[in-house]
C-alpha angles and dihedrals in degrees: 000000000000118000137160089273101038128040126221091277094051094256114151116248119218123195120212134187132188129194138174136191127208090001112199094022129107092249096046118145129199133182142168137213130206126194118191093180121205094329091071115012095220127118115184132192126172143139122281122259115252120334114039103237134126092244091051090051091053093048089050089052091052092049093048093046093050091046091050091051091050093049091048090049093240103162097216141352141196115225116201127194137164101217122122090195093057092044092054093044093052093047091048099046111025093087093056108022093145092061097042116130092189120129086244094055093117093058094043089053093047091049092049091050091057094040089059087063103032123043108238131177117199114198136178116223137170096217091128095178092063092060096057097103096041091048091049092052092047094049094046090053093062096035099254092128093061118106136224087243134356111311113252097229133027090232093066091048093050092048090051095238117170122227120209124183122217135183138181122204135187139142090245115207096016117116114256092008116166123217127210139173135218131203122191123191099166143301111315093357110150089218092068106113147162133191147166124264125250119214121009112023108228139121087240092062092040091057093052093047088051089051093051093046092048092050094046093050091045091056091048087053091052097251113149095166117055143164117211113201121195145130093242116119090193091054089052091051091047095053100034102033102022092240103154132202119297126258095272089058096039092129089071092055094075093046093052092045089054095056109027097067090054092071119091088207128009119179133180122209116196110222119206115230093227092057116097096232109163095207092054092046090053094046091050091049092051090053098043098048089070102028129091123039098201102152114252123191134175136183120219134186129188130198122200119238110293130209090277090065096250131114115205139202138183130208119200122183104166139315112304095002111150089219092066106111151128140235144184142216126204124227134038108324134157124233090258090056090056092045089053090050090052091046091052091054092047093048093048088054091049093049090049088055091048091246112167099189128033127187113208120201118204142143092220116113090191092059092049090051092047095054093042102044120348100065090061090053091049091051092054099040103026088224135085116263116255094251094055122107092214119121115237089241088069096061092099091053090049093052092050091048092048091055090049091052087062089065099050135029115239126195121192122210138169107274129232110259093234093055092043088054091051091051090047091052090052090052091047090052092068106108124228123233110276114213123210129182117214131192138182135181145152119250123197122216137176093285112025145338118273132194118235134184136190139182141175136184119240094218089061118010090192085071091083133139137185133177149148127280120232121228131020113003108249130155093218092048089050091053092047090050090053090055092049091051089051090055092048093051092045091054091048090052093046097244116163103182121042139171115208114204099197134178088214095114102140107072098189118100097026116168103247095210093051091044091054089051090052091051091051091052091050090061091061094063133073093226132002121185131180129212129179119254126176123230100231088100092058094086090052089050092052090051090059093052 
């Protein structure tokens, strides 16, 4: 009795499937799947021999199936496939396999050698359902079953469905807004893509272009079962309810109608925005990094390292903007170094906000020259050009900045004096390190020993203080108390960076309570540094009190 697994003569029927990805490229992959069904409980999936093409994968499947039948002493088999390429190749070459100059000559010859011993019938059929298992095995072999994130049911994983994430982005309703789409197949997948939108600029249109592109690429990759994941309600209605794009986007209707019916199964999964789905996050990022052309501009000002050993910069976006700020770099640095540091901060902020183009206002000729010409020289030579005023210690910063400038376009213009002044004020607001010397000791009198401390600030030695220490007289406690008093005064004066030159050199015997208090104070400052200072000046200090 003839069935889907045995023909009218009782011959076993084997179903094969071949698939390739990135065919013709250096990183191409090809695999095959074989399903023997109930006659022989064996389901095989492996990579193709030799060249990574779909035809090669199918020929490998034929050779393996025939070889298996021969080893199991099965007198004859029927091999069924659904490939037009294989059908044409067999019809073209089977009459003269020995003289074939095809790249697949070795497999044709091997197949013919076994066919001469074992009767084999190779048939093409469109019974798609019968190839499910073989197709699954083939796709898994080359990684086409893997998902952008974990599949959301075991069923989809077992069936080998592929999930692809899409997103459309646009600042809808804003004049001159620019729309873009993102498609994410998985980490490092060469099919990940993003692009701008032709025609009407809207997130609605961006989503449908992303859908079309994802489906077209999926078909090129031999997927006939696919899950589209997005946050688009209109995408869900299109796939699930066959509600196609509106009249203004009618050009997309024909494209979608040409690809959607070619899928055996097409599913849409609606992703909630508040869910931390990696694939959706990546697709959104791909779309947003090239969408939106709201003009962004920033004014920066850099100040070369001053006598206090600090270089400063200011970043000014607009009045009241929370991104307005300042920064500093220690060590000997030119003005251009500080301007590059400011530019790096500004560009990072722009990239985080998916800004594609940033206009930088400055009065620095060196910065204009750097962005226009020098950064290209640095990229090629990995070293600043001779005419630059950049210190060699800033090369690393320059390399980092150069790589960032590949992700965003930056235009430099002469800045408005008012904005330049605001950026300069921000740079000027960066405080210098304030240095304080602290001392502590135990003095003995006629009656009993007493702890004493003293301190003075190097920027103004008249700002000095001395006093007595409560509790048990201890030299270490006196020195700890002096440090605490220095912190208290620094906070009252609004200092953010301080250097404490302390005579607390011996760390053994510290008072735990006072040490915890010191650690808590340290957290309230931007930077706290300690230097050693000996107590022989303490007597001189007391004499000035």
